[in-house]
Structures are given as structure tokens and as C-alpha cells.
CSV table of C-alpha atoms and ligand atoms in Angstrom, one decimal:
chain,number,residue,atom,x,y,z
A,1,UNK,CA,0.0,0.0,0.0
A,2,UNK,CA,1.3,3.5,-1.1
A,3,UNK,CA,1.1,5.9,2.1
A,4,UNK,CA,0.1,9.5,1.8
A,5,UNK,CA,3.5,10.2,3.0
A,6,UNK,CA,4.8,7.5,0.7
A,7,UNK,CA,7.1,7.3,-2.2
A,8,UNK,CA,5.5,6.2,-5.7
A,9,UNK,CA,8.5,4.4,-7.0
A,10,UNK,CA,6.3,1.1,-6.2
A,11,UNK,CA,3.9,2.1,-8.6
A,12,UNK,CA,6.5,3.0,-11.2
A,13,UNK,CA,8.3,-0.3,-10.6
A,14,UNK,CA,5.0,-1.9,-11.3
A,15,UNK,CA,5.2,0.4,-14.5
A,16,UNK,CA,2.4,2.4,-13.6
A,17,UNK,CA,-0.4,-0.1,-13.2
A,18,UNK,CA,-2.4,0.1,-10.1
A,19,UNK,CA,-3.2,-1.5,-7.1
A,20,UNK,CA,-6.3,-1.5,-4.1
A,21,UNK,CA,-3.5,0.6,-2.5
A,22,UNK,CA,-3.4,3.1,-4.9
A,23,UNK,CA,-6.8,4.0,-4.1
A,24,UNK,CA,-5.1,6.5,-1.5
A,25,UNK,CA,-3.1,7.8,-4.5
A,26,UNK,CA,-6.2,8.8,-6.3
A,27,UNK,CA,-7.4,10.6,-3.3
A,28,UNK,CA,-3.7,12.5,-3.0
A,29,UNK,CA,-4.8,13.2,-6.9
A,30,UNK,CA,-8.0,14.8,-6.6
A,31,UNK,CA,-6.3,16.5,-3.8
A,32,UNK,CA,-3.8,18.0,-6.0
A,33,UNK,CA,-5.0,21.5,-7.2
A,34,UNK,CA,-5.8,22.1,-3.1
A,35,UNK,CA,-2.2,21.1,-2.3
A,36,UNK,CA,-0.5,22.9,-4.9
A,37,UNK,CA,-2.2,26.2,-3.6
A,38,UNK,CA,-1.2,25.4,0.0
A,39,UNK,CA,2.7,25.1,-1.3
A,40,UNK,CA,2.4,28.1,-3.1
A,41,UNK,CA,1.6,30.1,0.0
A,42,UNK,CA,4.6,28.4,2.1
A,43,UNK,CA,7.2,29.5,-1.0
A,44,UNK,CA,5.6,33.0,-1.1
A,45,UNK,CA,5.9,33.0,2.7
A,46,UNK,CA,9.1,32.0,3.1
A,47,UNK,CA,10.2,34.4,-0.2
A,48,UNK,CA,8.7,37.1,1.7
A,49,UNK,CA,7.1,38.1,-2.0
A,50,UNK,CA,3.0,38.0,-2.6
A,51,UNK,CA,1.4,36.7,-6.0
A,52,UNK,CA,2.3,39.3,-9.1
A,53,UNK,CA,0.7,37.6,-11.9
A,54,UNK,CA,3.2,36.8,-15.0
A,55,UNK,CA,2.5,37.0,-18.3
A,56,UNK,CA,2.6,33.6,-20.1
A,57,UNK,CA,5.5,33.0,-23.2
A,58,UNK,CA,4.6,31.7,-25.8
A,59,UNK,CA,5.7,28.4,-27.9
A,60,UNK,CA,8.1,29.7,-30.7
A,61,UNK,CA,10.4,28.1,-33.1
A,62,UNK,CA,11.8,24.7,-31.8
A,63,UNK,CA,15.3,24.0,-32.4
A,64,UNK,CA,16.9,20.4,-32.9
A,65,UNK,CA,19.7,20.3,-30.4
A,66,UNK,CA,22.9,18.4,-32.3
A,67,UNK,CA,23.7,14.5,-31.6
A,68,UNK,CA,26.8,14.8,-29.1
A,69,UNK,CA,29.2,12.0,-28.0
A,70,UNK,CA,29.4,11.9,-24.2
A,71,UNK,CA,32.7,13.1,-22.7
A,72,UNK,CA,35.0,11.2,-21.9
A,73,UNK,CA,36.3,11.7,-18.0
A,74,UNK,CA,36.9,9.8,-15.3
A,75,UNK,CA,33.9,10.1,-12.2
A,76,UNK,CA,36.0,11.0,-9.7
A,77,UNK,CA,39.1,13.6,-11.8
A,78,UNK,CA,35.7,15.4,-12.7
A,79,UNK,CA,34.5,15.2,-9.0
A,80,UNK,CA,37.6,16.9,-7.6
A,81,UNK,CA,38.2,19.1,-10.6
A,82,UNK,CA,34.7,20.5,-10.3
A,83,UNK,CA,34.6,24.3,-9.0
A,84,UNK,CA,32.1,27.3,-8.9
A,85,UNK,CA,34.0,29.3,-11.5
A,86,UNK,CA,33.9,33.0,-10.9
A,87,UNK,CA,36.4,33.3,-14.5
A,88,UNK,CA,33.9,32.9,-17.4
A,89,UNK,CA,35.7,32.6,-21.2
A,90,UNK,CA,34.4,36.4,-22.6
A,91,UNK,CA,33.2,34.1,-25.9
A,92,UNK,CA,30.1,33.0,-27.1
A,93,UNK,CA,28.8,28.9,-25.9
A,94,UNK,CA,29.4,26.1,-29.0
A,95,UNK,CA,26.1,24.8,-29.5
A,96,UNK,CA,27.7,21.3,-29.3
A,97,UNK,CA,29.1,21.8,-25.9
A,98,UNK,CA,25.1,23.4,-24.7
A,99,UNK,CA,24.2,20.3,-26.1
A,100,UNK,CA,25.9,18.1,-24.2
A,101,UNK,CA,25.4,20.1,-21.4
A,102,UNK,CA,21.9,19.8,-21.6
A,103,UNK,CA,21.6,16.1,-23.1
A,104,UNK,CA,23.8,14.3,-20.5
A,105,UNK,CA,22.6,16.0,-17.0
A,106,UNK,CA,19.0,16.9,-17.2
A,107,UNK,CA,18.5,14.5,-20.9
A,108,UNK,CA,16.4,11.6,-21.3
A,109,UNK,CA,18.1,8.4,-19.6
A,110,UNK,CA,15.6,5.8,-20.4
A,111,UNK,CA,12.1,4.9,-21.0
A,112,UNK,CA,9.7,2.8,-18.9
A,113,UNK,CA,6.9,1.8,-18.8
A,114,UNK,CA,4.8,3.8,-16.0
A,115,UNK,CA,1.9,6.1,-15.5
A,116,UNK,CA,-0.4,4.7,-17.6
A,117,UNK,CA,2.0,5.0,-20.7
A,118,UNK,CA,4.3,2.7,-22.5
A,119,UNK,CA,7.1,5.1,-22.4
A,120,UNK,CA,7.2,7.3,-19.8
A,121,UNK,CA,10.8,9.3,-19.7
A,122,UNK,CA,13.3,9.2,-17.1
A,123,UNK,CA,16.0,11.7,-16.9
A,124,UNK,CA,19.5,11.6,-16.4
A,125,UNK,CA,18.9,13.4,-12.9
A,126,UNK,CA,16.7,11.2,-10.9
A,127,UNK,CA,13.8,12.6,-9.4
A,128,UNK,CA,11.7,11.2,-6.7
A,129,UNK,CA,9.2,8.4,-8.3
A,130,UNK,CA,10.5,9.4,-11.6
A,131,UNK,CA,8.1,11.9,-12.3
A,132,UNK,CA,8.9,14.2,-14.6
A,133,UNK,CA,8.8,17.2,-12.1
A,134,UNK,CA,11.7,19.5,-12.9
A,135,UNK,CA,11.9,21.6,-16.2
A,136,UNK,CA,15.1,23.5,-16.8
A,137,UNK,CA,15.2,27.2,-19.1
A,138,UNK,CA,17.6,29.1,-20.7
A,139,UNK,CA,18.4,32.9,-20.9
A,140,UNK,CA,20.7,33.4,-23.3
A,141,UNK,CA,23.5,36.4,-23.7
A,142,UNK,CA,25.1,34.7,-26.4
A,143,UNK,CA,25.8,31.1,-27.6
A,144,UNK,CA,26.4,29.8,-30.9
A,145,UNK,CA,23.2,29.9,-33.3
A,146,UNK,CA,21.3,31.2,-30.8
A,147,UNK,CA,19.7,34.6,-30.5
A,148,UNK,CA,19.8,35.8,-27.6
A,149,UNK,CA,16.8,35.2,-25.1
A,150,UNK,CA,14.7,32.4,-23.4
A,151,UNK,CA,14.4,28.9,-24.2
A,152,UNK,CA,12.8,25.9,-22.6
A,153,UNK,CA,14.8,22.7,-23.1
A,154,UNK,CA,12.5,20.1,-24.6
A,155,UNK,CA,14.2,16.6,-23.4
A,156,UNK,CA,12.3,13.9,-24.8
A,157,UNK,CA,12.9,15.2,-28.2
A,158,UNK,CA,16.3,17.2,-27.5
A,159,UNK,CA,15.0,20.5,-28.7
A,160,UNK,CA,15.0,23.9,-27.4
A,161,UNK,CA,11.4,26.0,-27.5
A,162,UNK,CA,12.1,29.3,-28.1
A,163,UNK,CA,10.3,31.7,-25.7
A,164,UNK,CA,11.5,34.9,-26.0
A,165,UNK,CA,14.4,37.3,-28.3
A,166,UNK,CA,14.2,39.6,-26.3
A,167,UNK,CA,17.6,39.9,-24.9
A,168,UNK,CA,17.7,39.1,-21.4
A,169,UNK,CA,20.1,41.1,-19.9
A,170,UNK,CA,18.4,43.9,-18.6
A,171,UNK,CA,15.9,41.0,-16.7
A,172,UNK,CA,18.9,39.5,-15.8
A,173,UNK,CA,20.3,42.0,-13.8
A,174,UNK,CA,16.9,41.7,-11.1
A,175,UNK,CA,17.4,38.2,-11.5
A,176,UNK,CA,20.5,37.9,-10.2
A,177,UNK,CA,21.0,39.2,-6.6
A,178,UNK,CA,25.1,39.4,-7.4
A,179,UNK,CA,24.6,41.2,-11.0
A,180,UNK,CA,28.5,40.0,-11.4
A,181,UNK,CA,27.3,36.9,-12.8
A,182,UNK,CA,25.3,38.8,-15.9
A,183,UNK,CA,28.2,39.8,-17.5
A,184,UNK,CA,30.5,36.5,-17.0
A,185,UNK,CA,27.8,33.9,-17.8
A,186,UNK,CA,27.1,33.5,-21.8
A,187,UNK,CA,24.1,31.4,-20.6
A,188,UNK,CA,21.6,31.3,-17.3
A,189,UNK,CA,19.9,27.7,-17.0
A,190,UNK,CA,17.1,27.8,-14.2
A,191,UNK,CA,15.5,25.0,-13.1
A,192,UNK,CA,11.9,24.8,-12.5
A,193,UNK,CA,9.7,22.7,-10.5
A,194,UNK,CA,5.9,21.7,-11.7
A,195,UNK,CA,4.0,21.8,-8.5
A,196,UNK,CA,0.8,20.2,-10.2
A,197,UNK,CA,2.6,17.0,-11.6
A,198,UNK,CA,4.2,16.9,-7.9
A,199,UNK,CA,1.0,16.9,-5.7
A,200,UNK,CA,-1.3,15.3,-8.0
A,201,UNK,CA,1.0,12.5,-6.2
A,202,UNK,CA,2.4,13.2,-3.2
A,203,UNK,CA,1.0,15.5,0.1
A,204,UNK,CA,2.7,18.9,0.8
A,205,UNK,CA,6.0,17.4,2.4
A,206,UNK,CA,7.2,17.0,-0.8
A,207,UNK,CA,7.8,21.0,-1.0
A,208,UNK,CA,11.1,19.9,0.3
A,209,UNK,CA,12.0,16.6,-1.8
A,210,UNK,CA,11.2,18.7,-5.3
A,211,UNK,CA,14.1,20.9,-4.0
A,212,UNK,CA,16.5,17.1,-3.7
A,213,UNK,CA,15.4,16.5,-7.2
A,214,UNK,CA,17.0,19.9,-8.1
A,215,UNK,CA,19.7,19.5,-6.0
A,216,UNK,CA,20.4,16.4,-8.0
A,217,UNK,CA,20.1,17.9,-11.0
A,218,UNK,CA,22.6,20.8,-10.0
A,219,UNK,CA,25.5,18.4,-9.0
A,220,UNK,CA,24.8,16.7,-12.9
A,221,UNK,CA,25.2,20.2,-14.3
A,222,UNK,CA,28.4,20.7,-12.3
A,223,UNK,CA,29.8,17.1,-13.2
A,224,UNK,CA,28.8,17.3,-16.9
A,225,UNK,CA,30.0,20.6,-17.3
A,226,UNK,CA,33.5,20.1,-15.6
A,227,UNK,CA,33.8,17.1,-18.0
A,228,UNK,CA,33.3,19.0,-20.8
A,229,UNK,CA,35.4,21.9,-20.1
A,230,UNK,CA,32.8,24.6,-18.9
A,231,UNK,CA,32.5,27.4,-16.1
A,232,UNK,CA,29.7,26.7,-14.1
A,233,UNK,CA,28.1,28.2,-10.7
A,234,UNK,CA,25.0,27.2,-8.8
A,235,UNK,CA,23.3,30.4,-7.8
A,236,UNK,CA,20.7,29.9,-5.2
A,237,UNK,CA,20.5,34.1,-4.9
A,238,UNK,CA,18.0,34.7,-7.3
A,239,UNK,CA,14.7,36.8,-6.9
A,240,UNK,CA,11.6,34.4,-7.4
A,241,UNK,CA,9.7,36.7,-8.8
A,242,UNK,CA,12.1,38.5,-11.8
A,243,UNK,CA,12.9,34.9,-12.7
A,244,UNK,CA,9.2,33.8,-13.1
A,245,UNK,CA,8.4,36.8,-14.9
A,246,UNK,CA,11.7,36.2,-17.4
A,247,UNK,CA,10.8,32.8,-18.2
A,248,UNK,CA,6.6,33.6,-18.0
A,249,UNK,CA,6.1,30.4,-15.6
A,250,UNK,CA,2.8,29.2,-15.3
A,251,UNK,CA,1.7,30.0,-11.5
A,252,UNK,CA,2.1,26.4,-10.5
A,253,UNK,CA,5.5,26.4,-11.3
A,254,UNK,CA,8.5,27.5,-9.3
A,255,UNK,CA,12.2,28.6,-9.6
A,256,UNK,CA,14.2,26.1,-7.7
A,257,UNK,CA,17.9,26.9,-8.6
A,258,UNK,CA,19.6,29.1,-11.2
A,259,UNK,CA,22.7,27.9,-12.8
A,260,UNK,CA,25.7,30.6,-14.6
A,261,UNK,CA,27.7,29.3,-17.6
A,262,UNK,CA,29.9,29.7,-19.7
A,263,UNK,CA,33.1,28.2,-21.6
A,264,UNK,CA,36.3,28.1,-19.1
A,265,UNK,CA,37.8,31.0,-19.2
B,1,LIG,C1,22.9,24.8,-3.9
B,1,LIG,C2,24.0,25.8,-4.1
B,1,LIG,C3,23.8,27.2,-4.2
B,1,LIG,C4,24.8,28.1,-4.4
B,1,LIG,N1,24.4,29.4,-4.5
B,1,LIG,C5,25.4,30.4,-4.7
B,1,LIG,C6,25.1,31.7,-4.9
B,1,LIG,O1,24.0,32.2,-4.8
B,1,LIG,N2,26.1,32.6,-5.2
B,1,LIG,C7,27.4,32.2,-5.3
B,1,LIG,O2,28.3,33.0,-5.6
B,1,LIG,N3,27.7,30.8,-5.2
B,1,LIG,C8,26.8,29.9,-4.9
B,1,LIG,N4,27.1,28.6,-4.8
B,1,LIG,C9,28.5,28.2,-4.9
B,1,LIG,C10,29.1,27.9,-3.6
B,1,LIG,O3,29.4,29.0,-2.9
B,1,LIG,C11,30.3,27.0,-3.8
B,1,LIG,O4,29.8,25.7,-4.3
B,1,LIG,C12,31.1,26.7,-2.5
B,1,LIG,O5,31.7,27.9,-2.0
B,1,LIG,C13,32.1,25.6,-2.7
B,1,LIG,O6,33.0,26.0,-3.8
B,1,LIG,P1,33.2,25.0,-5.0
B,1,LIG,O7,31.9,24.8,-5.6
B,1,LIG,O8,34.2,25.7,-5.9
B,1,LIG,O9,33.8,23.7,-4.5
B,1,LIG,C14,26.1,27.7,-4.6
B,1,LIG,C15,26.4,26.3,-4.5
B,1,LIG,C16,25.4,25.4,-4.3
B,1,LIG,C17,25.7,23.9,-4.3
């Protein structure tokens, strides 16, 4: 039997097919939208910042990210070697490198079957039950073949969504609460969490385990970025609210970490 306080990763190990037990998961699903409202008024309480509405982005072009080898280093060279850089290469970021970047930390690891589907994605960053509960953005100063502005990485099909050209700079600098970064980083990855796909699940304690599943996500960026010869910094001094706006989140999702990088310098 799945708990209200429990963990889903029975279900998915049973890919997706239910039990009597999951009876109590339905009722954590009807739940949901009541939960969801309940967490957004502990992160606005503890942000200190009320509800300013955002204005939605829209879908634009989507762009085929290029098919990458992985790099090759060794787990733990890359584990020492790993810094926050505060040196960022004053160049733009190969799209090859972004690429990687993005396919080999936050990309697709597998497919299972769970959910009610045949194929239900996994990513290279676990997350808790496997549910696909993080989404990670990019605000762009300058990268190869990009314009500059906001993009939504698109992992099952390794694309980038274009959101915004509109150059993200100025945003950038209420964004960041040390502006330094603005300058140094020739992209800002954010990552987001989707409150409703989290509590149509799992009760309000898991507030704190969607912040793991971007903590896990953060060390990937780090590791996969060392390895391939970036500048990276996890910036948890962000302002909630200039960061929704930049990337025109829906209310039920959330800023959880932003990320500055860049080729070595
Ligand atoms: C979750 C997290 C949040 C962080 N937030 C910031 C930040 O807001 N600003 C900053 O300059 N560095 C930030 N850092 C970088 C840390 O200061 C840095 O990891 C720490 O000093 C250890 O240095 P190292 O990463 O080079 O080993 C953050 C790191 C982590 C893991």
C-alpha cells in the first residue's frame, strides 16, 4: 500500500499499473490542485514576495539540439576538478558543448513503462518516483546559433522551445542578486519545478524533496559541465519573482535553482 507520505516508486516499478492501494493515491490526486495552492503560499511566505501575476510566453520556433558524444572523463578527476567558477571565457557557448550540457545532465536516460504510458521518460537526474517534475530554461547572452533570449529545453525530443528574443540582460540584472554573474555567464539555465505533476501524487512534504530533485540535477550540471570543459556556478541568490516573470512560468511552477555558464575562461 502506497502511504500519503509515501514514495511512488512502487507504482513506477510496477510500471504504472495500479493497485487496491493506490486508491489512497487517487485521493492525493483529486487532492492536488488544493495542495498545490497550499505550497504556493509556504514559497511565497518564506520568499517574503506575494502573487504578481506573470505573463505567459509563448511556444516559438523549436530548435533540434545536435547528436553529441558523451565526454569522456573519469567520475572522480571530474568530481575533484569541479569548481564554482567566478572566471567565465568572454566568448560565445558552442552549440555542441550546450548540447551536451543539456543532453547528458538533465537529458532523457531511459524509457519505462509507467503512468499509464508505454514510455514514460526518465531523466539523467533522478527525481523522486521518476516523475517528470523538474523543467530546466535558458536565458541566453550569447551562444552559438542562438539569438539571444529564453528557451525551454524540450528533453524527450532534445530540442530547445524558443520563448522569448528579447535579450535578457536587462531582466537578468533583477534576477541575479550578485549582478557579477550577468556579464561572466554566456548562458543562465534555471531550473523549474511543476508543482501540479508533484501533488497530484504526493502530500505537501514534498515541497522539500522537489528541492532534492534539483539539488540532484545541480551536482549533474556541475559534473557534466567540468567534464566538458565549462564554467559553471550554482546560484541559489535569485529573486523568485524577476525569474518567473523572465521565463513567463505558469503560477504552479517555481524557480528552484539558477545555474551561470559559460566556456572556461
Ligand atoms: C545549492 C548551491 C547554491 C549556491 N548558491 C550560490 C550563490 O547564490 N552565489 C554564489 O556565488 N555561489 C553559490 N554557490 C556556490 C558555492 O558558494 C560553492 O559551491 C562553495 O563555495 C564551494 O565551492 P566549490 O563549488 O568551488 O567547491 C552555490 C552552490 C550550491 C551547491
Amino acid at each position: 500500500m502506497i502511504a500519503r507520505t509515501g514514495y511512488d516508486s512502487a507504482m513506477l516499478a510496477r510500471g504504472g499499473r495500479e493497485t487496491d492501494g493506490d486508491e489512497v493515491s487517487r485521493e492525493v490526486s483529486l487532492d492536488g490542485a488544493r495542495t498545490t495552492q497550499r505550497a504556493l503560499a509556504v514559497h511565497r511566505l518564506l520568499n517574503s514576495q506575494s502573487r504578481i501575476g506573470t505573463a505567459p510566453l509563448t511556444d516559438g520556433r523549436r530548435i533540434p539540439l545536435p547528436d553529441i558524444h558523451p565526454p569522456r572523463a573519469d567520475l572522480v578527476a571530474t568530481l575533484a576538478l569541479r569548481r564554482s567558477a567566478e572566471d567565465y571565457a568572454d566568448r560565445p557557448l558552442d552549440l555542441t558543448t550546450l548540447s551536451a550540457w543539456l543532453r547528458f545532465s538533465v537529458g532523457v536516460q531511459r524509457f519505462v513503462p509507467a503512468y499509464g504510458v508505454t514510455e514514460h521518460p526518465l531523466s539523467m537526474a533522478p527525481t523522486a518516483g521518476g516523475l517528470d517534475s523538474l523543467r530546466a530554461y535558458l536565458a541566453v547572452r550569447t551562444a552559438e546559433a542562438l539569438v539571444p533570449g529564453v528557451y525551454r529545453y524540450e528533453a524527450v525530443s532534445h530540442e530547445l522551445v524558443e520563448l522569448s528574443t528579447v535579450d535578457p540582460v536587462h531582466a537578468l540584472r533583477h534576477v541575479y542578486l550578485q549582478p557579477e554573474f550577468v556579464p561572466r555567464a554566456a548562458v543562465s539555465l534555471a531550473l523549474t519545478a511543476r508543482l501540479d505533476e508533484a501533488f497530484d501524487r504526493y502530500p505537501l512534504r514534498h515541497y522539500r524533496t522537489l528541492h532534492v530533485d534539483s539539488g540532484v540535477a545541480v551536482q549533474n550540471l556541475y559534473l557534466v559541465g567540468t567534464a566538458l570543459g565549462m564554467a559553471c556556478c550554482a546560484v541559489a541568490g535569485f529573486d523568485d519573482t524577476a525569474l518567473s516573470g523572465l521565463l513567463g512560468l505558469p503560477e504552479t511552477e517555481i524557480p528552484t535553482m539558477l545555474f551561470a555558464a559559460g566556456h572556461a575562461a
